[in-house]
């Protein structure tokens, strides 16, 4: 097996979307206590594309606001800065990768699954008393390594898909055989290059097998959300089997069957509208 060294590719973001500076600023502000919200809100207001997205999101039926929001500052007030930041990052990343020209992954189906996982992770995080907006971002980007691999190495990724079909293999097992690393590690490398907080990096890099204290934190949330939306058949593609949900993750999050039912209902109810807004 030939091991592909992805470090230079991901670090330089060669052939990958370059995020606008305001989005990188928003990413770098995640998990920090010294965030200058006023300055970031001003920057968000001056970015016309970002401002339009936030206004569209704030005025959608998804939020059901009583009065029409007319400015970005109003949108940040009614949505909350954390939620506005998460939505801004999400929409820019989706837009950036949607025009990548990737032929080995159904990009629309990929983002539908990712959005479902983001919604489910946010709903699970609320039930578990964890950071909902960080869970949303981590859930949205948990499989981003698949696009990193497919965009940069399309022929090798075709081998991965063939291995999945021929041997009924899991995606990450086939990636390990073909590349020497899987989409979890590739995604974590991208999250490191974009300077996401370490906890979000680990949630992306461990979403199939969170370990230690992370089992009861964001990595465990994203792990559970990924399994749940596969079981609900909300996107995912024909090559992806339902991943195994670790008992330790479920137990560590302190969730009950009632929580599970509530989260499933919420996620299914929000799914199509969220796809319409973000894609």
PDB file of C-alpha atoms in Angstrom:
ATOM      1  CA  UNK A   1       0.000   0.000   0.000  1.00  0.00           C
ATOM      2  CA  UNK A   2       1.355   3.420  -0.985  1.00  0.00           C
ATOM      3  CA  UNK A   3       0.830   6.021   1.712  1.00  0.00           C
ATOM      4  CA  UNK A   4      -0.174   9.438   0.408  1.00  0.00           C
ATOM      5  CA  UNK A   5       1.291  12.343   2.380  1.00  0.00           C
ATOM      6  CA  UNK A   6      -1.638  14.741   2.720  1.00  0.00           C
ATOM      7  CA  UNK A   7       0.049  17.157   5.118  1.00  0.00           C
ATOM      8  CA  UNK A   8       1.418  19.542   2.443  1.00  0.00           C
ATOM      9  CA  UNK A   9      -1.874  19.445   0.547  1.00  0.00           C
ATOM     10  CA  UNK A  10      -4.078  20.287   3.495  1.00  0.00           C
ATOM     11  CA  UNK A  11      -1.681  22.776   5.060  1.00  0.00           C
ATOM     12  CA  UNK A  12      -1.425  24.829   1.884  1.00  0.00           C
ATOM     13  CA  UNK A  13      -5.110  24.285   1.023  1.00  0.00           C
ATOM     14  CA  UNK A  14      -4.012  23.623  -2.553  1.00  0.00           C
ATOM     15  CA  UNK A  15      -7.032  23.039  -4.794  1.00  0.00           C
ATOM     16  CA  UNK A  16      -9.340  23.677  -1.834  1.00  0.00           C
ATOM     17  CA  UNK A  17     -11.590  26.705  -1.289  1.00  0.00           C
ATOM     18  CA  UNK A  18      -9.990  29.759   0.301  1.00  0.00           C
ATOM     19  CA  UNK A  19     -12.301  31.097   2.980  1.00  0.00           C
ATOM     20  CA  UNK A  20     -12.915  34.859   3.183  1.00  0.00           C
ATOM     21  CA  UNK A  21     -10.933  36.631   5.898  1.00  0.00           C
ATOM     22  CA  UNK A  22     -14.076  37.421   7.895  1.00  0.00           C
ATOM     23  CA  UNK A  23     -14.972  33.725   8.008  1.00  0.00           C
ATOM     24  CA  UNK A  24     -11.457  32.836   9.178  1.00  0.00           C
ATOM     25  CA  UNK A  25     -11.802  35.554  11.839  1.00  0.00           C
ATOM     26  CA  UNK A  26     -15.082  33.976  12.970  1.00  0.00           C
ATOM     27  CA  UNK A  27     -13.479  30.522  13.094  1.00  0.00           C
ATOM     28  CA  UNK A  28     -10.529  31.788  15.114  1.00  0.00           C
ATOM     29  CA  UNK A  29     -12.930  33.416  17.607  1.00  0.00           C
ATOM     30  CA  UNK A  30     -14.567  30.088  18.457  1.00  0.00           C
ATOM     31  CA  UNK A  31     -13.954  28.931  22.010  1.00  0.00           C
ATOM     32  CA  UNK A  32     -12.363  32.213  23.085  1.00  0.00           C
ATOM     33  CA  UNK A  33     -13.524  34.361  25.992  1.00  0.00           C
ATOM     34  CA  UNK A  34     -11.917  37.588  24.721  1.00  0.00           C
ATOM     35  CA  UNK A  35     -13.959  37.890  21.518  1.00  0.00           C
ATOM     36  CA  UNK A  36     -14.655  41.443  20.356  1.00  0.00           C
ATOM     37  CA  UNK A  37     -18.226  40.797  19.255  1.00  0.00           C
ATOM     38  CA  UNK A  38     -18.810  44.418  18.199  1.00  0.00           C
ATOM     39  CA  UNK A  39     -15.842  44.425  15.809  1.00  0.00           C
ATOM     40  CA  UNK A  40     -16.749  41.045  14.306  1.00  0.00           C
ATOM     41  CA  UNK A  41     -20.372  42.131  13.866  1.00  0.00           C
ATOM     42  CA  UNK A  42     -19.168  45.253  12.023  1.00  0.00           C
ATOM     43  CA  UNK A  43     -17.007  43.107   9.734  1.00  0.00           C
ATOM     44  CA  UNK A  44     -19.933  40.762   9.077  1.00  0.00           C
ATOM     45  CA  UNK A  45     -22.104  43.768   8.169  1.00  0.00           C
ATOM     46  CA  UNK A  46     -19.552  45.018   5.629  1.00  0.00           C
ATOM     47  CA  UNK A  47     -19.304  41.655   3.825  1.00  0.00           C
ATOM     48  CA  UNK A  48     -22.197  41.896   1.359  1.00  0.00           C
ATOM     49  CA  UNK A  49     -22.428  38.178   0.603  1.00  0.00           C
ATOM     50  CA  UNK A  50     -22.316  37.253   4.272  1.00  0.00           C
ATOM     51  CA  UNK A  51     -24.809  39.973   5.209  1.00  0.00           C
ATOM     52  CA  UNK A  52     -27.273  38.706   2.594  1.00  0.00           C
ATOM     53  CA  UNK A  53     -26.975  35.138   3.880  1.00  0.00           C
ATOM     54  CA  UNK A  54     -27.558  36.126   7.498  1.00  0.00           C
ATOM     55  CA  UNK A  55     -30.600  38.227   6.640  1.00  0.00           C
ATOM     56  CA  UNK A  56     -32.062  35.405   4.563  1.00  0.00           C
ATOM     57  CA  UNK A  57     -31.496  32.947   7.400  1.00  0.00           C
ATOM     58  CA  UNK A  58     -32.854  35.252  10.104  1.00  0.00           C
ATOM     59  CA  UNK A  59     -36.003  35.993   8.101  1.00  0.00           C
ATOM     60  CA  UNK A  60     -36.700  32.368   7.191  1.00  0.00           C
ATOM     61  CA  UNK A  61     -39.562  30.344   8.622  1.00  0.00           C
ATOM     62  CA  UNK A  62     -36.851  28.227  10.262  1.00  0.00           C
ATOM     63  CA  UNK A  63     -36.625  30.823  13.031  1.00  0.00           C
ATOM     64  CA  UNK A  64     -40.236  32.039  12.942  1.00  0.00           C
ATOM     65  CA  UNK A  65     -39.433  35.583  14.041  1.00  0.00           C
ATOM     66  CA  UNK A  66     -42.409  37.902  14.535  1.00  0.00           C
ATOM     67  CA  UNK A  67     -40.859  40.934  12.813  1.00  0.00           C
ATOM     68  CA  UNK A  68     -38.736  41.215   9.673  1.00  0.00           C
ATOM     69  CA  UNK A  69     -35.011  41.605  10.346  1.00  0.00           C
ATOM     70  CA  UNK A  70     -33.529  44.384   8.196  1.00  0.00           C
ATOM     71  CA  UNK A  71     -29.881  44.652   9.279  1.00  0.00           C
ATOM     72  CA  UNK A  72     -27.068  42.271  10.175  1.00  0.00           C
ATOM     73  CA  UNK A  73     -26.862  43.827  13.625  1.00  0.00           C
ATOM     74  CA  UNK A  74     -30.539  42.987  14.182  1.00  0.00           C
ATOM     75  CA  UNK A  75     -29.938  39.455  12.910  1.00  0.00           C
ATOM     76  CA  UNK A  76     -27.056  38.985  15.358  1.00  0.00           C
ATOM     77  CA  UNK A  77     -29.224  40.278  18.201  1.00  0.00           C
ATOM     78  CA  UNK A  78     -32.198  38.012  17.467  1.00  0.00           C
ATOM     79  CA  UNK A  79     -30.159  34.922  16.550  1.00  0.00           C
ATOM     80  CA  UNK A  80     -27.413  35.476  19.113  1.00  0.00           C
ATOM     81  CA  UNK A  81     -23.801  36.015  18.081  1.00  0.00           C
ATOM     82  CA  UNK A  82     -22.820  32.358  18.517  1.00  0.00           C
ATOM     83  CA  UNK A  83     -25.620  31.109  16.256  1.00  0.00           C
ATOM     84  CA  UNK A  84     -25.006  33.833  13.667  1.00  0.00           C
ATOM     85  CA  UNK A  85     -21.310  32.947  13.631  1.00  0.00           C
ATOM     86  CA  UNK A  86     -22.036  29.221  13.217  1.00  0.00           C
ATOM     87  CA  UNK A  87     -24.460  29.875  10.348  1.00  0.00           C
ATOM     88  CA  UNK A  88     -22.001  32.220   8.632  1.00  0.00           C
ATOM     89  CA  UNK A  89     -19.171  29.672   8.810  1.00  0.00           C
ATOM     90  CA  UNK A  90     -21.469  26.865   7.661  1.00  0.00           C
ATOM     91  CA  UNK A  91     -22.864  28.662   4.646  1.00  0.00           C
ATOM     92  CA  UNK A  92     -19.440  29.837   3.414  1.00  0.00           C
ATOM     93  CA  UNK A  93     -17.851  26.391   3.729  1.00  0.00           C
ATOM     94  CA  UNK A  94     -20.773  24.765   1.893  1.00  0.00           C
ATOM     95  CA  UNK A  95     -20.625  27.372  -0.878  1.00  0.00           C
ATOM     96  CA  UNK A  96     -16.868  26.980  -1.204  1.00  0.00           C
ATOM     97  CA  UNK A  97     -16.886  23.213  -1.612  1.00  0.00           C
ATOM     98  CA  UNK A  98     -20.085  22.989  -3.663  1.00  0.00           C
ATOM     99  CA  UNK A  99     -18.275  24.400  -6.691  1.00  0.00           C
ATOM    100  CA  UNK A 100     -15.229  22.176  -6.308  1.00  0.00           C
ATOM    101  CA  UNK A 101     -15.868  20.090  -9.431  1.00  0.00           C
ATOM    102  CA  UNK A 102     -15.583  16.884  -7.414  1.00  0.00           C
ATOM    103  CA  UNK A 103     -16.767  13.908  -9.489  1.00  0.00           C
ATOM    104  CA  UNK A 104     -16.188  11.077  -7.000  1.00  0.00           C
ATOM    105  CA  UNK A 105     -18.654  12.278  -4.345  1.00  0.00           C
ATOM    106  CA  UNK A 106     -22.268  13.352  -4.799  1.00  0.00           C
ATOM    107  CA  UNK A 107     -21.686  16.801  -3.296  1.00  0.00           C
ATOM    108  CA  UNK A 108     -25.375  17.634  -2.833  1.00  0.00           C
ATOM    109  CA  UNK A 109     -26.002  14.348  -1.035  1.00  0.00           C
ATOM    110  CA  UNK A 110     -22.820  14.849   0.990  1.00  0.00           C
ATOM    111  CA  UNK A 111     -24.013  18.229   2.286  1.00  0.00           C
ATOM    112  CA  UNK A 112     -27.513  16.944   3.001  1.00  0.00           C
ATOM    113  CA  UNK A 113     -26.013  14.311   5.297  1.00  0.00           C
ATOM    114  CA  UNK A 114     -23.651  16.881   6.816  1.00  0.00           C
ATOM    115  CA  UNK A 115     -26.483  19.335   7.513  1.00  0.00           C
ATOM    116  CA  UNK A 116     -28.551  16.563   9.092  1.00  0.00           C
ATOM    117  CA  UNK A 117     -25.604  15.637  11.313  1.00  0.00           C
ATOM    118  CA  UNK A 118     -25.113  19.291  12.259  1.00  0.00           C
ATOM    119  CA  UNK A 119     -28.777  19.653  13.270  1.00  0.00           C
ATOM    120  CA  UNK A 120     -28.760  16.381  15.179  1.00  0.00           C
ATOM    121  CA  UNK A 121     -25.490  17.270  16.943  1.00  0.00           C
ATOM    122  CA  UNK A 122     -26.878  20.655  17.975  1.00  0.00           C
ATOM    123  CA  UNK A 123     -30.052  19.056  19.324  1.00  0.00           C
ATOM    124  CA  UNK A 124     -28.065  16.387  21.177  1.00  0.00           C
ATOM    125  CA  UNK A 125     -25.721  19.021  22.613  1.00  0.00           C
ATOM    126  CA  UNK A 126     -28.662  20.968  23.990  1.00  0.00           C
ATOM    127  CA  UNK A 127     -29.992  17.828  25.689  1.00  0.00           C
ATOM    128  CA  UNK A 128     -26.513  17.092  27.095  1.00  0.00           C
ATOM    129  CA  UNK A 129     -25.825  20.671  28.238  1.00  0.00           C
ATOM    130  CA  UNK A 130     -22.938  21.216  25.789  1.00  0.00           C
ATOM    131  CA  UNK A 131     -22.074  24.004  23.324  1.00  0.00           C
ATOM    132  CA  UNK A 132     -24.803  23.776  20.676  1.00  0.00           C
ATOM    133  CA  UNK A 133     -23.201  26.006  18.046  1.00  0.00           C
ATOM    134  CA  UNK A 134     -19.801  24.308  18.273  1.00  0.00           C
ATOM    135  CA  UNK A 135     -21.649  20.990  17.934  1.00  0.00           C
ATOM    136  CA  UNK A 136     -23.416  22.322  14.830  1.00  0.00           C
ATOM    137  CA  UNK A 137     -20.123  23.310  13.165  1.00  0.00           C
ATOM    138  CA  UNK A 138     -18.390  20.056  14.146  1.00  0.00           C
ATOM    139  CA  UNK A 139     -21.343  18.031  12.888  1.00  0.00           C
ATOM    140  CA  UNK A 140     -21.423  19.917   9.609  1.00  0.00           C
ATOM    141  CA  UNK A 141     -17.705  19.331   8.982  1.00  0.00           C
ATOM    142  CA  UNK A 142     -17.319  15.837  10.416  1.00  0.00           C
ATOM    143  CA  UNK A 143     -16.936  14.218   6.967  1.00  0.00           C
ATOM    144  CA  UNK A 144     -15.117  17.107   5.249  1.00  0.00           C
ATOM    145  CA  UNK A 145     -12.057  14.874   4.880  1.00  0.00           C
ATOM    146  CA  UNK A 146     -13.976  12.853   2.294  1.00  0.00           C
ATOM    147  CA  UNK A 147     -14.038  15.914   0.033  1.00  0.00           C
ATOM    148  CA  UNK A 148     -10.363  16.648   0.759  1.00  0.00           C
ATOM    149  CA  UNK A 149      -9.449  13.154  -0.426  1.00  0.00           C
ATOM    150  CA  UNK A 150     -11.863  13.031  -3.362  1.00  0.00           C
ATOM    151  CA  UNK A 151     -10.908  16.477  -4.711  1.00  0.00           C
ATOM    152  CA  UNK A 152      -7.136  16.016  -4.462  1.00  0.00           C
ATOM    153  CA  UNK A 153      -6.936  12.304  -5.362  1.00  0.00           C
ATOM    154  CA  UNK A 154      -9.986  11.467  -7.516  1.00  0.00           C
ATOM    155  CA  UNK A 155      -8.565   8.271  -9.033  1.00  0.00           C
ATOM    156  CA  UNK A 156      -7.527   6.865  -5.679  1.00  0.00           C
ATOM    157  CA  UNK A 157     -10.886   7.811  -4.212  1.00  0.00           C
ATOM    158  CA  UNK A 158     -12.555   5.841  -6.995  1.00  0.00           C
ATOM    159  CA  UNK A 159     -10.630   2.837  -5.623  1.00  0.00           C
ATOM    160  CA  UNK A 160     -12.106   3.547  -2.188  1.00  0.00           C
ATOM    161  CA  UNK A 161     -15.655   3.520  -3.554  1.00  0.00           C
ATOM    162  CA  UNK A 162     -14.983   0.339  -5.525  1.00  0.00           C
ATOM    163  CA  UNK A 163     -13.563  -1.311  -2.386  1.00  0.00           C
ATOM    164  CA  UNK A 164     -16.704  -0.334  -0.434  1.00  0.00           C
ATOM    165  CA  UNK A 165     -18.974  -1.905  -3.035  1.00  0.00           C
ATOM    166  CA  UNK A 166     -16.876  -4.969  -3.786  1.00  0.00           C
ATOM    167  CA  UNK A 167     -16.049  -5.920  -0.193  1.00  0.00           C
ATOM    168  CA  UNK A 168     -18.933  -4.267   1.679  1.00  0.00           C
ATOM    169  CA  UNK A 169     -16.273  -2.310   3.573  1.00  0.00           C
ATOM    170  CA  UNK A 170     -16.802   0.785   5.684  1.00  0.00           C
ATOM    171  CA  UNK A 171     -15.669   4.019   4.085  1.00  0.00           C
ATOM    172  CA  UNK A 172     -12.872   4.650   6.577  1.00  0.00           C
ATOM    173  CA  UNK A 173     -11.554   1.072   6.354  1.00  0.00           C
ATOM    174  CA  UNK A 174     -11.363   1.351   2.559  1.00  0.00           C
ATOM    175  CA  UNK A 175      -9.651   4.744   2.832  1.00  0.00           C
ATOM    176  CA  UNK A 176      -7.050   3.306   5.189  1.00  0.00           C
ATOM    177  CA  UNK A 177      -6.286   0.537   2.708  1.00  0.00           C
ATOM    178  CA  UNK A 178      -5.991   2.899  -0.261  1.00  0.00           C
ATOM    179  CA  UNK A 179      -4.441   6.001   1.344  1.00  0.00           C
ATOM    180  CA  UNK A 180      -2.920   4.878   4.614  1.00  0.00           C
ATOM    181  CA  UNK A 181      -5.182   7.339   6.456  1.00  0.00           C
ATOM    182  CA  UNK A 182      -8.931   7.979   6.537  1.00  0.00           C
ATOM    183  CA  UNK A 183     -11.288  10.920   6.095  1.00  0.00           C
ATOM    184  CA  UNK A 184     -11.316  11.541   9.855  1.00  0.00           C
ATOM    185  CA  UNK A 185      -7.593  12.369   9.862  1.00  0.00           C
ATOM    186  CA  UNK A 186      -7.805  14.304   6.574  1.00  0.00           C
ATOM    187  CA  UNK A 187     -10.673  16.371   7.977  1.00  0.00           C
ATOM    188  CA  UNK A 188      -8.832  17.018  11.220  1.00  0.00           C
ATOM    189  CA  UNK A 189      -5.811  18.223   9.270  1.00  0.00           C
ATOM    190  CA  UNK A 190      -7.994  20.713   7.400  1.00  0.00           C
ATOM    191  CA  UNK A 191      -9.578  21.872  10.688  1.00  0.00           C
ATOM    192  CA  UNK A 192      -6.059  22.341  12.092  1.00  0.00           C
ATOM    193  CA  UNK A 193      -5.042  24.372   9.018  1.00  0.00           C
ATOM    194  CA  UNK A 194      -8.118  26.596   9.422  1.00  0.00           C
ATOM    195  CA  UNK A 195      -7.330  26.908  13.174  1.00  0.00           C
ATOM    196  CA  UNK A 196     -10.578  25.571  14.567  1.00  0.00           C
ATOM    197  CA  UNK A 197     -10.547  25.065  18.356  1.00  0.00           C
ATOM    198  CA  UNK A 198      -8.894  21.765  19.370  1.00  0.00           C
ATOM    199  CA  UNK A 199     -12.187  20.272  20.593  1.00  0.00           C
ATOM    200  CA  UNK A 200     -13.808  20.775  17.170  1.00  0.00           C
ATOM    201  CA  UNK A 201     -10.667  19.373  15.521  1.00  0.00           C
ATOM    202  CA  UNK A 202     -10.979  16.240  17.664  1.00  0.00           C
ATOM    203  CA  UNK A 203     -14.721  15.966  17.019  1.00  0.00           C
ATOM    204  CA  UNK A 204     -13.944  15.817  13.286  1.00  0.00           C
ATOM    205  CA  UNK A 205     -10.925  13.549  13.718  1.00  0.00           C
ATOM    206  CA  UNK A 206     -12.561  11.064  16.121  1.00  0.00           C
ATOM    207  CA  UNK A 207     -16.189  10.974  15.020  1.00  0.00           C
ATOM    208  CA  UNK A 208     -16.121   7.215  14.418  1.00  0.00           C
ATOM    209  CA  UNK A 209     -14.286   6.378  17.661  1.00  0.00           C
ATOM    210  CA  UNK A 210     -14.154   9.108  20.329  1.00  0.00           C
ATOM    211  CA  UNK A 211     -11.963   8.201  23.277  1.00  0.00           C
ATOM    212  CA  UNK A 212     -11.364   9.176  26.890  1.00  0.00           C
ATOM    213  CA  UNK A 213     -13.048  12.321  28.172  1.00  0.00           C
ATOM    214  CA  UNK A 214     -14.054  13.235  24.607  1.00  0.00           C
ATOM    215  CA  UNK A 215     -16.664  10.463  24.645  1.00  0.00           C
ATOM    216  CA  UNK A 216     -18.856  12.684  26.827  1.00  0.00           C
ATOM    217  CA  UNK A 217     -18.098  15.904  24.942  1.00  0.00           C
ATOM    218  CA  UNK A 218     -18.417  17.219  21.363  1.00  0.00           C
ATOM    219  CA  UNK A 219     -16.649  14.230  19.741  1.00  0.00           C
ATOM    220  CA  UNK A 220     -19.180  11.915  21.413  1.00  0.00           C
ATOM    221  CA  UNK A 221     -22.055  14.148  20.313  1.00  0.00           C
ATOM    222  CA  UNK A 222     -20.921  14.156  16.682  1.00  0.00           C
ATOM    223  CA  UNK A 223     -20.289  10.406  16.823  1.00  0.00           C
ATOM    224  CA  UNK A 224     -23.854   9.805  18.056  1.00  0.00           C
ATOM    225  CA  UNK A 225     -25.366  12.300  15.604  1.00  0.00           C
ATOM    226  CA  UNK A 226     -23.608  10.681  12.624  1.00  0.00           C
ATOM    227  CA  UNK A 227     -24.960   7.252  13.540  1.00  0.00           C
ATOM    228  CA  UNK A 228     -28.467   8.599  14.180  1.00  0.00           C
ATOM    229  CA  UNK A 229     -28.864  10.444  10.880  1.00  0.00           C
ATOM    230  CA  UNK A 230     -27.551   7.438   8.961  1.00  0.00           C
ATOM    231  CA  UNK A 231     -30.213   5.358  10.710  1.00  0.00           C
ATOM    232  CA  UNK A 232     -32.806   8.007   9.779  1.00  0.00           C
ATOM    233  CA  UNK A 233     -31.500   7.870   6.165  1.00  0.00           C
ATOM    234  CA  UNK A 234     -31.007  11.626   5.943  1.00  0.00           C
ATOM    235  CA  UNK A 235     -28.419  11.730   3.154  1.00  0.00           C
ATOM    236  CA  UNK A 236     -25.192   9.781   3.303  1.00  0.00           C
ATOM    237  CA  UNK A 237     -25.036   8.075  -0.066  1.00  0.00           C
ATOM    238  CA  UNK A 238     -25.209   4.489  -1.182  1.00  0.00           C
ATOM    239  CA  UNK A 239     -21.595   3.721  -0.225  1.00  0.00           C
ATOM    240  CA  UNK A 240     -22.043   4.478   3.475  1.00  0.00           C
ATOM    241  CA  UNK A 241     -23.283   1.916   5.987  1.00  0.00           C
ATOM    242  CA  UNK A 242     -24.810   2.910   9.327  1.00  0.00           C
ATOM    243  CA  UNK A 243     -21.801   3.389  11.640  1.00  0.00           C
ATOM    244  CA  UNK A 244     -21.751   1.646  14.994  1.00  0.00           C
ATOM    245  CA  UNK A 245     -22.823   3.791  17.948  1.00  0.00           C
ATOM    246  CA  UNK A 246     -20.553   3.243  20.925  1.00  0.00           C
ATOM    247  CA  UNK A 247     -22.408   2.460  24.155  1.00  0.00           C
ATOM    248  CA  UNK A 248     -19.827   4.525  26.069  1.00  0.00           C
ATOM    249  CA  UNK A 249     -20.694   7.641  24.052  1.00  0.00           C
ATOM    250  CA  UNK A 250     -24.399   7.276  24.669  1.00  0.00           C
ATOM    251  CA  UNK A 251     -23.895   6.577  28.374  1.00  0.00           C
ATOM    252  CA  UNK A 252     -21.402   9.426  28.847  1.00  0.00           C
ATOM    253  CA  UNK A 253     -23.772  11.947  27.289  1.00  0.00           C
ATOM    254  CA  UNK A 254     -26.460  10.982  29.800  1.00  0.00           C
ATOM    255  CA  UNK A 255     -29.167  10.665  27.159  1.00  0.00           C
ATOM    256  CA  UNK A 256     -32.367   8.657  27.528  1.00  0.00           C
ATOM    257  CA  UNK A 257     -34.718   7.003  24.999  1.00  0.00           C
ATOM    258  CA  UNK A 258     -36.971  10.044  25.457  1.00  0.00           C
ATOM    259  CA  UNK A 259     -34.072  12.312  24.510  1.00  0.00           C
ATOM    260  CA  UNK A 260     -33.419  10.149  21.466  1.00  0.00           C
ATOM    261  CA  UNK A 261     -37.019  10.391  20.284  1.00  0.00           C
ATOM    262  CA  UNK A 262     -37.119  14.162  20.804  1.00  0.00           C
ATOM    263  CA  UNK A 263     -33.849  14.691  18.937  1.00  0.00           C
ATOM    264  CA  UNK A 264     -34.958  12.508  16.022  1.00  0.00           C
ATOM    265  CA  UNK A 265     -38.235  14.409  15.705  1.00  0.00           C
ATOM    266  CA  UNK A 266     -36.501  17.789  15.870  1.00  0.00           C
ATOM    267  CA  UNK A 267     -33.860  16.823  13.347  1.00  0.00           C
ATOM    268  CA  UNK A 268     -36.346  15.417  10.842  1.00  0.00           C
ATOM    269  CA  UNK A 269     -38.589  18.453  11.279  1.00  0.00           C
ATOM    270  CA  UNK A 270     -35.767  20.936  10.657  1.00  0.00           C
ATOM    271  CA  UNK A 271     -33.919  19.031   7.947  1.00  0.00           C
ATOM    272  CA  UNK A 272     -35.475  20.083   4.630  1.00  0.00           C
ATOM    273  CA  UNK A 273     -35.733  23.745   5.573  1.00  0.00           C
ATOM    274  CA  UNK A 274     -32.118  23.820   6.731  1.00  0.00           C
ATOM    275  CA  UNK A 275     -30.978  22.227   3.456  1.00  0.00           C
ATOM    276  CA  UNK A 276     -32.964  24.783   1.474  1.00  0.00           C
ATOM    277  CA  UNK A 277     -31.379  27.655   3.400  1.00  0.00           C
ATOM    278  CA  UNK A 278     -27.766  26.488   3.552  1.00  0.00           C
ATOM    279  CA  UNK A 279     -27.294  24.777   0.182  1.00  0.00           C
TER     280      UNK A 279
END
